[in-house]
Coordinates of C-alpha atoms in Angstrom, one line a residue:
Chain A
X1 CA 0.0 0.0 0.0
X2 CA 1.2 3.5 -0.9
X3 CA 0.3 6.3 1.5
X4 CA 0.9 9.9 0.8
X5 CA 0.8 12.6 3.5
X6 CA 0.7 16.3 2.5
X7 CA 2.1 18.2 5.4
X8 CA 4.8 17.5 8.0
X9 CA 3.5 18.7 11.3
X10 CA 1.5 17.3 14.2
X11 CA -1.3 15.7 12.1
X12 CA 1.2 14.1 9.8
X13 CA 3.2 12.7 12.7
X14 CA 0.1 11.4 14.4
X15 CA -0.9 9.7 11.1
X16 CA 2.5 8.0 10.8
X17 CA 2.5 6.8 14.3
X18 CA -1.0 5.5 13.9
X19 CA -0.2 3.6 10.7
X20 CA 2.9 2.0 12.2
X21 CA 1.0 0.6 15.2
X22 CA -0.8 -1.8 12.8
X23 CA 1.1 -1.7 9.5
X24 CA 4.9 -1.9 9.4
X25 CA 5.0 -2.5 5.7
X26 CA 3.0 0.3 4.0
X27 CA 5.0 2.7 1.9
X28 CA 4.7 6.2 3.4
X29 CA 5.7 9.4 1.6
X30 CA 5.5 12.8 3.3
X31 CA 5.5 15.9 1.1
X32 CA 6.3 19.1 2.8
X33 CA 6.8 22.6 1.4
X34 CA 9.2 23.4 4.2
X35 CA 12.9 22.4 4.2
X36 CA 12.8 21.2 7.9
X37 CA 12.6 18.1 10.0
X38 CA 9.2 18.1 11.7
X39 CA 9.1 20.8 14.3
X40 CA 6.6 22.2 16.8
X41 CA 5.0 25.3 15.5
X42 CA 3.8 26.6 18.8
X43 CA 7.4 26.7 19.9
X44 CA 8.4 29.5 17.5
X45 CA 7.6 32.1 20.2
X46 CA 9.7 30.2 22.7
X47 CA 12.5 30.2 20.1
X48 CA 12.3 34.0 20.1
X49 CA 12.5 34.1 23.9
X50 CA 15.5 31.8 23.9
X51 CA 13.6 29.1 25.8
X52 CA 14.2 26.5 23.2
X53 CA 16.4 26.1 20.1
X54 CA 16.3 24.6 16.7
X55 CA 17.4 21.2 18.0
X56 CA 15.0 21.0 21.0
X57 CA 12.0 22.3 19.0
X58 CA 12.1 19.2 16.8
X59 CA 8.7 17.5 17.4
X60 CA 10.2 14.1 17.0
X61 CA 13.8 12.8 17.2
X62 CA 16.2 13.0 14.2
X63 CA 15.7 9.3 13.6
X64 CA 11.9 9.6 13.4
X65 CA 11.6 9.1 9.6
X66 CA 14.1 6.3 9.4
X67 CA 12.7 4.6 12.5
X68 CA 9.3 4.6 10.9
X69 CA 10.5 3.9 7.4
X70 CA 9.1 7.1 5.9
X71 CA 10.3 8.9 2.8
X72 CA 10.2 12.7 2.9
X73 CA 10.2 15.2 0.0
X74 CA 11.3 18.5 1.5
X75 CA 10.7 21.9 0.1
X76 CA 8.2 20.5 -2.3
X77 CA 4.8 22.0 -3.1
X78 CA 1.8 19.9 -3.9
X79 CA 0.1 21.6 -6.9
X80 CA -2.9 19.4 -7.3
X81 CA -4.7 16.3 -6.1
X82 CA -6.5 14.2 -8.7
X83 CA -8.9 12.1 -6.7
X84 CA -10.1 10.2 -9.7
X85 CA -6.8 8.7 -10.7
X86 CA -5.5 8.9 -7.1
X87 CA -2.5 11.0 -8.0
X88 CA -0.7 13.9 -6.3
X89 CA 1.1 16.4 -8.5
X90 CA 4.1 18.2 -7.0
X91 CA 6.6 20.8 -7.8
X92 CA 10.1 21.3 -6.4
X93 CA 11.9 24.3 -7.7
X94 CA 11.5 23.9 -11.4
X95 CA 10.9 20.2 -11.4
X96 CA 7.4 18.8 -11.7
X97 CA 6.3 15.3 -10.9
X98 CA 3.5 13.2 -9.7
X99 CA 3.0 10.3 -7.4
X100 CA 0.1 7.8 -7.1
X101 CA -1.5 7.0 -3.8
X102 CA -3.7 4.3 -2.4
X103 CA -4.5 6.4 0.7
X104 CA -4.0 10.2 1.0
X105 CA -3.9 12.4 4.1
X106 CA -4.3 16.1 3.6
X107 CA -2.6 17.8 6.6
X108 CA -2.0 21.2 5.1
X109 CA -2.6 23.1 8.3
X110 CA -3.7 26.7 8.3
X111 CA -2.5 29.9 6.6
X112 CA -2.4 33.4 8.0
X113 CA -5.4 35.5 7.2
X114 CA -4.3 39.0 6.2
X115 CA -7.2 41.5 5.7
X116 CA -6.8 44.1 3.0
X117 CA -5.1 47.2 4.6
X118 CA -4.3 50.3 2.6
X119 CA -0.6 50.8 1.9
X120 CA 0.5 47.4 3.4
X121 CA 2.9 46.9 0.5
X122 CA 4.8 50.0 1.6
X123 CA 5.9 48.4 4.8
X124 CA 9.5 47.1 4.2
X125 CA 9.8 44.7 7.2
X126 CA 6.6 42.7 7.7
X127 CA 5.8 39.1 8.5
X128 CA 3.1 36.8 9.7
X129 CA 3.9 34.5 12.7
X130 CA 3.1 30.9 11.8
X131 CA 6.3 29.2 10.8
X132 CA 10.0 28.7 11.7
X133 CA 10.9 31.0 8.8
X134 CA 8.7 33.8 10.3
X135 CA 10.5 33.4 13.6
X136 CA 13.9 33.4 11.8
X137 CA 12.9 36.6 10.1
X138 CA 12.1 38.2 13.4
X139 CA 15.3 37.0 15.0
X140 CA 17.2 38.7 12.1
X141 CA 15.2 41.9 12.1
X142 CA 14.5 42.7 15.8
X143 CA 17.1 44.0 18.2
X144 CA 17.0 45.9 21.5
X145 CA 15.9 49.2 20.0
X146 CA 13.4 47.8 17.4
X147 CA 9.9 49.1 17.6
X148 CA 7.5 46.2 16.9
X149 CA 3.9 46.6 15.9
X150 CA 1.7 43.5 16.1
X151 CA -1.8 43.5 14.5
X152 CA -3.9 41.0 16.4
X153 CA -4.2 40.3 20.2
X154 CA -5.1 36.6 19.9
X155 CA -3.0 33.6 20.8
X156 CA -0.5 34.1 18.0
X157 CA 0.0 37.8 18.3
X158 CA 0.4 37.8 22.1
X159 CA 2.8 34.8 22.2
X160 CA 4.8 36.6 19.6
X161 CA 4.8 39.7 21.8
X162 CA 5.9 37.7 24.8
X163 CA 8.7 36.0 22.8
X164 CA 9.9 39.3 21.4
X165 CA 9.8 41.0 24.8
X166 CA 13.1 39.1 25.6
X167 CA 14.7 41.1 22.7
X168 CA 13.0 44.5 22.7
X169 CA 10.9 46.4 25.1
X170 CA 9.1 48.5 22.5
X171 CA 6.0 46.3 21.5
X172 CA 2.6 47.6 20.6
X173 CA -0.3 45.2 19.9
X174 CA -3.7 46.3 18.5
X175 CA -6.9 44.4 17.9
X176 CA -10.2 45.4 16.5
X177 CA -11.9 43.5 19.3
X178 CA -12.3 45.3 22.6
X179 CA -10.6 42.5 24.5
X180 CA -7.5 40.3 24.2
X181 CA -7.6 36.6 23.5
X182 CA -11.3 36.6 22.4
X183 CA -11.1 33.0 21.1
X184 CA -10.4 31.5 24.5
X185 CA -11.3 34.0 27.2
X186 CA -14.5 35.8 28.3
X187 CA -14.3 39.6 29.0
X188 CA -13.4 39.4 32.7
X189 CA -10.6 36.8 32.3
X190 CA -9.3 38.9 29.4
X191 CA -9.1 42.0 31.6
X192 CA -7.1 40.1 34.2
X193 CA -4.6 38.9 31.5
X194 CA -4.5 42.4 30.0
X195 CA -3.1 43.6 33.3
X196 CA -0.4 40.9 33.1
X197 CA 0.6 42.1 29.6
X198 CA 0.6 45.8 30.5
X199 CA 2.6 45.1 33.7
X200 CA 5.2 43.6 31.4
X201 CA 5.5 46.6 29.1
X202 CA 3.3 45.6 26.2
X203 CA 1.3 48.6 24.9
X204 CA -2.2 47.6 23.9
X205 CA -4.6 49.4 21.5
X206 CA -7.9 47.6 21.7
X207 CA -11.0 48.3 19.7
X208 CA -8.7 49.8 17.1
X209 CA -6.8 48.7 14.1
X210 CA -4.6 50.0 11.4
X211 CA -6.5 51.9 8.7
X212 CA -3.5 52.6 6.5
X213 CA 0.2 52.3 6.3
X214 CA 2.8 54.7 4.9
X215 CA 6.2 53.0 5.2
X216 CA 6.9 52.6 8.9
X217 CA 3.9 54.6 10.1
X218 CA 0.4 53.2 10.7
X219 CA -2.6 55.5 11.0
X220 CA -5.2 53.8 13.2
X221 CA -9.0 53.9 12.7
X222 CA -9.1 56.1 15.8
X223 CA -6.7 58.6 14.2
X224 CA -3.8 57.6 16.4
X225 CA -0.4 57.2 14.8
X226 CA 1.9 54.3 15.5
X227 CA 5.5 54.4 14.3
X228 CA 7.3 51.1 14.0
X229 CA 10.2 49.3 12.5
X230 CA 8.8 45.7 12.1
X231 CA 5.2 44.8 11.5
X232 CA 3.7 41.4 12.5
X233 CA 0.4 40.4 11.0
X234 CA -1.4 38.1 13.4
X235 CA -5.0 38.9 12.7
X236 CA -6.0 35.2 12.4
X237 CA -5.7 32.0 10.5
X238 CA -7.8 30.1 8.0
X239 CA -7.8 26.5 7.2
X240 CA -5.6 25.7 4.2
X241 CA -8.2 24.0 2.1
X242 CA -7.4 25.1 -1.5
X243 CA -6.0 21.7 -2.6
X244 CA -8.8 19.8 -1.1
X245 CA -11.5 22.1 -2.5
X246 CA -10.0 22.0 -6.0
X247 CA -9.9 18.2 -5.8
X248 CA -13.7 18.2 -5.1
X249 CA -13.6 17.7 -1.3
X250 CA -16.5 19.1 0.7
X251 CA -15.3 22.1 2.6
X252 CA -17.0 24.4 5.1
X253 CA -14.6 26.5 7.1
X254 CA -12.4 23.5 7.1
X255 CA -12.4 20.2 5.2
X256 CA -15.4 18.2 6.2
X257 CA -14.4 14.9 7.9
X258 CA -16.2 12.0 9.6
X259 CA -15.1 10.4 12.9
X260 CA -12.4 8.5 11.2
X261 CA -11.0 11.7 9.5
X262 CA -12.3 10.6 6.1
X263 CA -13.3 13.2 3.6
X264 CA -16.1 12.7 1.1
X265 CA -13.4 11.7 -1.5
X266 CA -12.6 8.0 -1.6
X267 CA -9.4 7.1 0.1
X268 CA -8.7 10.7 1.1
X269 CA -8.4 11.7 4.8
X270 CA -7.9 15.1 6.3
X271 CA -6.6 16.1 9.8
X272 CA -5.4 19.0 11.8
X273 CA -5.9 22.7 11.3
X274 CA -7.2 22.2 7.7
X275 CA -10.1 20.0 8.8
X276 CA -13.2 20.2 10.9
X277 CA -13.8 18.0 13.9
X278 CA -16.9 17.3 15.9
X279 CA -16.8 19.4 19.1
X280 CA -18.8 17.3 21.6
X281 CA -18.9 20.2 24.1
X282 CA -21.0 22.3 21.8
X283 CA -22.4 19.6 19.5
X284 CA -21.1 21.3 16.4
X285 CA -18.5 20.6 13.6
X286 CA -15.8 23.2 13.7
X287 CA -12.1 23.7 13.0
X288 CA -10.2 23.1 16.2
X289 CA -6.9 24.6 15.3
X290 CA -4.7 23.3 18.1
X291 CA -1.8 20.9 18.2
X292 CA -3.3 18.1 20.4
X293 CA -6.3 18.0 18.1
X294 CA -4.2 17.8 15.0
X295 CA -2.2 14.9 16.5
X296 CA -5.3 13.0 17.6
X297 CA -7.1 13.4 14.3
X298 CA -4.0 12.5 12.3
X299 CA -3.5 9.4 14.5
X300 CA -7.2 8.4 13.9
X301 CA -6.6 8.7 10.2
X302 CA -3.5 6.6 10.4
X303 CA -5.1 3.9 12.4
X304 CA -8.0 3.7 9.9
X305 CA -5.7 3.7 7.0
X306 CA -3.9 0.7 8.6
X307 CA -7.2 -1.1 8.9
X308 CA -8.1 -0.4 12.5
X309 CA -11.7 0.6 12.1
X310 CA -12.9 0.7 15.7
X311 CA -10.9 3.7 16.9
X312 CA -13.0 6.8 16.0
X313 CA -12.0 10.3 17.1
X314 CA -15.2 11.1 19.1
X315 CA -14.2 13.2 22.0
X316 CA -12.8 16.4 20.5
X317 CA -13.3 19.6 22.4
X318 CA -11.7 23.0 22.1
X319 CA -8.9 23.4 24.7
X320 CA -5.9 25.5 25.3
X321 CA -2.9 25.8 27.6
X322 CA -1.1 29.0 27.3
X323 CA 0.9 31.2 29.6
X324 CA 2.2 34.8 29.6
X325 CA 5.0 35.8 31.9
X326 CA 4.3 33.0 34.3
X327 CA 0.6 33.5 34.5
X328 CA -0.9 30.3 33.1
X329 CA -4.3 29.8 31.5
X330 CA -6.0 26.5 30.9
X331 CA -9.3 26.4 29.1
X332 CA -11.5 23.7 27.8
X333 CA -14.9 23.2 26.2
X334 CA -17.6 25.8 25.6
X335 CA -18.8 28.5 28.0
X336 CA -22.5 27.9 27.6
X337 CA -25.3 27.0 30.1
X338 CA -24.9 28.1 33.7
X339 CA -21.7 30.0 34.0
X340 CA -20.1 30.7 37.4
X341 CA -17.1 33.0 37.9
X342 CA -14.8 33.1 40.9
X343 CA -12.0 35.6 40.8
X344 CA -10.0 38.2 42.8
X345 CA -9.4 40.1 39.6
X346 CA -5.6 39.8 40.0
X347 CA -4.1 36.4 40.7
X348 CA -6.8 33.8 39.9
X349 CA -9.8 33.3 37.7
X350 CA -12.1 30.3 37.6
X351 CA -15.0 30.1 35.1
X352 CA -17.2 27.0 35.2
X353 CA -19.9 26.3 32.7
X354 CA -22.5 23.6 33.4
X355 CA -25.3 22.5 31.0
X356 CA -27.8 19.8 31.4
X357 CA -26.1 18.6 34.6
X358 CA -22.7 18.2 32.9
X359 CA -19.5 20.2 32.9
X360 CA -19.2 21.7 29.4
X361 CA -16.4 24.2 29.8
X362 CA -14.0 25.9 32.2
X363 CA -11.2 28.5 32.4
X364 CA -8.5 28.4 35.1
X365 CA -6.0 31.2 35.4
X366 CA -3.4 31.1 38.2
X367 CA -3.7 27.8 39.9
X368 CA -4.0 25.3 37.1
X369 CA -3.0 22.2 39.0
X370 CA -4.9 19.0 38.2
X371 CA -7.2 20.8 35.8
X372 CA -7.1 17.8 33.5
X373 CA -9.5 16.0 35.8
X374 CA -12.1 18.6 34.8
X375 CA -11.1 18.3 31.1
X376 CA -11.9 14.6 31.4
X377 CA -15.3 15.4 32.9
X378 CA -16.1 17.4 29.8
X379 CA -14.8 14.8 27.4
X380 CA -16.5 11.9 29.2
X381 CA -19.7 13.9 29.7
X382 CA -19.9 12.6 33.2
X383 CA -23.2 13.6 35.0
X384 CA -22.2 15.9 37.8
X385 CA -24.8 14.3 40.1
X386 CA -22.5 11.3 40.3
X387 CA -19.8 13.5 41.9
X388 CA -19.8 14.5 45.6
X389 CA -18.3 18.0 44.9
X390 CA -19.2 21.3 43.4
X391 CA -16.9 21.6 40.4
X392 CA -17.3 25.4 40.4
X393 CA -15.8 25.8 43.9
X394 CA -13.6 22.8 44.5
X395 CA -10.0 22.2 43.4
X396 CA -9.9 19.2 41.0
X397 CA -9.3 15.9 42.7
X398 CA -10.2 12.2 42.4
X399 CA -11.9 12.4 45.8
X400 CA -14.8 13.8 43.9
X401 CA -15.7 10.4 42.5
X402 CA -17.5 7.6 44.3
X403 CA -15.3 4.9 45.8
X404 CA -16.4 2.5 43.2
X405 CA -15.5 4.9 40.3
X406 CA -12.2 5.8 41.9
X407 CA -11.1 2.1 42.4
X408 CA -12.0 1.5 38.7
X409 CA -9.8 4.5 37.8
X410 CA -6.9 3.9 40.0
X411 CA -6.9 0.1 40.5
X412 CA -6.9 -1.0 36.9
X413 CA -4.9 -0.3 33.8
X414 CA -6.3 2.4 31.5
X415 CA -6.4 0.9 28.0
Chain B
X1 CA 4.5 -4.2 32.9
X2 CA 4.5 -3.4 36.6
X3 CA 2.6 -0.3 37.7
X4 CA 2.0 1.5 41.0
X5 CA -1.4 0.9 42.6
X6 CA -2.8 2.1 45.9
X7 CA -5.3 0.3 48.1
X8 CA -7.3 3.1 49.6
X9 CA -8.6 0.9 52.4
X10 CA -5.1 0.5 53.7
X11 CA -3.8 4.1 53.1
X12 CA -3.4 5.8 56.4
X13 CA -3.0 9.3 54.9
X14 CA 0.4 9.7 56.5
X15 CA 1.8 11.3 53.4
X16 CA 5.2 9.6 54.0
X17 CA 5.2 8.5 50.3
X18 CA 5.3 12.2 49.3
X19 CA 8.4 12.8 51.3
X20 CA 10.2 9.7 50.1
X21 CA 9.2 10.6 46.5
X22 CA 10.5 14.1 46.8
X23 CA 13.7 12.8 48.4
X24 CA 14.3 10.2 45.8
X25 CA 13.9 12.7 43.0
X26 CA 16.3 15.1 44.6
X27 CA 19.0 12.5 44.5
X28 CA 18.3 10.9 47.9
X29 CA 18.9 7.1 48.2
X30 CA 18.0 6.4 51.8
X31 CA 15.7 8.1 54.3
X32 CA 18.9 9.6 55.9
X33 CA 19.2 11.9 52.9
X34 CA 15.9 13.5 53.6
X35 CA 17.2 16.1 56.0
X36 CA 19.7 17.4 53.5
X37 CA 17.2 17.3 50.6
X38 CA 14.0 18.4 52.2
X39 CA 14.6 20.4 55.3
X40 CA 13.1 23.9 55.1
X41 CA 11.8 23.3 51.5
X42 CA 8.4 23.3 49.9
X43 CA 8.3 19.8 48.5
X44 CA 6.7 18.8 45.2
X45 CA 6.2 15.1 45.2
X46 CA 5.2 13.2 42.1
X47 CA 2.8 11.1 44.1
X48 CA 0.1 13.0 45.9
X49 CA -2.1 11.9 48.8
X50 CA -5.7 13.1 48.6
X51 CA -7.5 13.3 51.9
X52 CA -11.2 13.0 51.2
X53 CA -14.2 13.3 53.4
X54 CA -15.1 10.5 55.8
X55 CA -11.5 9.6 56.6
X56 CA -10.7 8.5 53.0
X57 CA -7.1 8.8 51.9
X58 CA -5.4 7.6 48.8
X59 CA -2.2 8.3 46.9
X60 CA -2.2 9.1 43.2
X61 CA 0.7 8.9 40.8
X62 CA 1.0 8.5 37.0
X63 CA -1.1 5.6 35.7
X64 CA 1.3 5.0 32.8
X65 CA -1.7 4.7 30.5
X66 CA -1.6 2.5 27.4
X67 CA -3.1 5.4 25.5
X68 CA -1.5 8.3 27.2
X69 CA -3.3 11.6 26.5
X70 CA -0.4 13.6 27.9
X71 CA 2.0 12.2 25.4
X72 CA -0.4 12.7 22.4
X73 CA -1.1 16.3 23.5
X74 CA 2.5 17.3 24.3
X75 CA 3.4 20.1 21.9
X76 CA 7.2 19.6 22.1
X77 CA 7.7 15.8 22.1
X78 CA 9.1 16.1 25.7
X79 CA 6.7 13.3 26.9
X80 CA 7.2 9.9 25.4
X81 CA 6.1 6.3 26.0
X82 CA 9.1 4.0 26.4
X83 CA 8.5 0.3 27.1
X84 CA 5.2 1.3 28.6
X85 CA 6.6 4.0 30.9
X86 CA 5.7 7.6 30.4
X87 CA 8.9 9.5 30.5
X88 CA 9.6 13.3 30.3
X89 CA 12.5 15.3 29.0
X90 CA 13.1 18.5 30.9
X91 CA 15.4 19.8 28.2
X92 CA 12.6 19.8 25.6
X93 CA 9.7 20.9 27.9
X94 CA 8.8 24.6 27.8
X95 CA 6.3 24.5 30.6
X96 CA 3.2 25.1 28.5
X97 CA 1.1 22.7 30.7
X98 CA -0.9 21.2 27.8
X99 CA -0.2 17.9 29.6
X100 CA -1.7 19.3 32.8
X101 CA -4.8 20.2 30.7
X102 CA -5.0 16.7 29.4
X103 CA -4.1 14.2 32.2
X104 CA -7.4 12.8 33.5
X105 CA -5.8 11.8 36.8
X106 CA -4.1 15.1 37.6
X107 CA -0.7 13.4 37.7
X108 CA 1.5 15.8 35.9
X109 CA 2.4 19.0 37.7
X110 CA 4.7 22.0 37.4
X111 CA 8.0 21.1 39.1
X112 CA 8.2 24.5 40.8
X113 CA 6.5 24.4 44.2
X114 CA 5.1 27.9 43.7
X115 CA 4.1 26.9 40.1
X116 CA 4.0 29.3 37.2
X117 CA 7.1 31.0 35.8
X118 CA 6.9 28.7 32.8
X119 CA 8.6 26.0 34.9
X120 CA 8.8 22.6 33.3
X121 CA 6.6 19.7 34.4
X122 CA 7.4 16.6 36.3
X123 CA 5.7 13.2 36.8
X124 CA 6.3 9.7 38.2
X125 CA 8.7 7.7 36.1
X126 CA 8.6 4.7 38.5
X127 CA 11.9 5.9 40.0
X128 CA 13.7 4.8 36.8
X129 CA 15.6 8.1 36.5
X130 CA 16.9 8.3 40.0
X131 CA 19.2 6.2 42.2
X132 CA 16.7 4.4 44.3
X133 CA 16.4 1.3 42.2
X134 CA 12.8 0.8 43.1
X135 CA 9.8 3.1 43.5
X136 CA 10.5 4.9 46.8
X137 CA 6.8 5.4 47.6
X138 CA 6.3 1.6 47.4
X139 CA 9.4 0.8 49.4
X140 CA 8.6 3.1 52.3
X141 CA 4.8 2.8 52.6
X142 CA 4.4 1.7 56.2
X143 CA 1.1 -0.1 55.7
X144 CA 1.9 -1.6 52.3
X145 CA -1.0 0.4 50.8
X146 CA 1.1 1.3 47.7
X147 CA 2.2 -1.7 45.6
X148 CA 4.1 -2.3 42.4
X149 CA 2.3 -5.0 40.5
X150 CA 1.5 -6.5 37.1
X151 CA -2.2 -6.2 36.6
X152 CA -2.5 -6.4 32.8

């Protein structure tokens, strides 16, 4: 069997590891448009901060491809997928070629979304912040006296700000939204984190964005003027679905997949940021653009490709672990139903969302210890009436469970 | 593979396992090393005793799951499954706590007693990375409530 994987990040690695659990013989080819060994994308901000390096940010050891008997075509773009003939067309520099597949995984990730902004082309030093090359560009172009202007106060923009703060102290971040981190935090949690950022010298312009650029000067919608040396575009990301769409795959915001990561095209799977998953905390299909999801969905595809048809990916939820200057945020699920908030506005924040007698979401800022016990309550959709605690007010622990449930959890071996 | 299990009916809630765990993972070999390693410090054991209501006590440490969610979720590749044991690599870990978010047992924790500051994580490795030769919590449990057994 010939398996082709387009992409070389978490979903691709998950797929390879899934395949090799059951099939040591299949021929696996990875095609990646980057020239690098698989690396962890979320680590690019840690690279800027000097908290990791090119060696340590490798997502798997140097021997990964040889250990798993995988061929890799680096710096190669896939130009088209022909689902009828089961062929992938590629281009490397000026050479074109094609390769047939029996099974195909599309793991093309996401691409930065850059809204049209007047005069953007006049900005000499600008980058998005998604890839190792973006981080290398910033390492080369940012020094102690560089003024950095970041458009977008989401996860990507703010991790970029934190990473760069180890290099320069002159960082301004703007966002059209009136709060930071709108994708994972409610307004109150966001104001708490805003204080953390401002205490660490990040200048925030919220509810405002760049209207036009003239060289190194941005004029904001509010009329404010921001002078900068380097511009980072971190407005958002979109699923990279072009190849799939052109090949005839059904696409909403991401590629539509079933619980085994299959697309509507025969023998074509999709996983990771380019694909949708079924979010059981909100009962909706959506793109869950986060690394653990990419790995899990890729692994599901790999297992299915290798003939293991009883391992669906059926407990996906949005979740995020992120920290800024030592203040950590863990969040999971959806913030719907009865929402309880407990906070001192400074050091800790606990949001708990309960719907139909089940935990559907939480945010924990500050003390994040053992929060995974609550993540599991969301994933397993455990009725809270079975627990002898109030999850909104009690620190996570296994004492919450009945003795019988606890003995089952701790006395056996989790398969 | 042998794993650590606790019999909560026998657990006295003495928390001695926590001290022996912390000692072992700070380089201690015998109980005599405890003074040097632990005196005056906030300890962060990898096994944690929960004291529930109605006099219930039980110790919890990594289950070494067959299908470890922490390993699958790890964004750096710092967590790995080697011969069934979930190991961690402090060099690769950046302290993002995605594993803390994912462990259903609450068995991976920041290694800094005051947590935060982006400190790397730690977890039970069945004392394979220290000098004790056997899990210290099992060896020193006064009531034999913690055992190392094959239950597959």
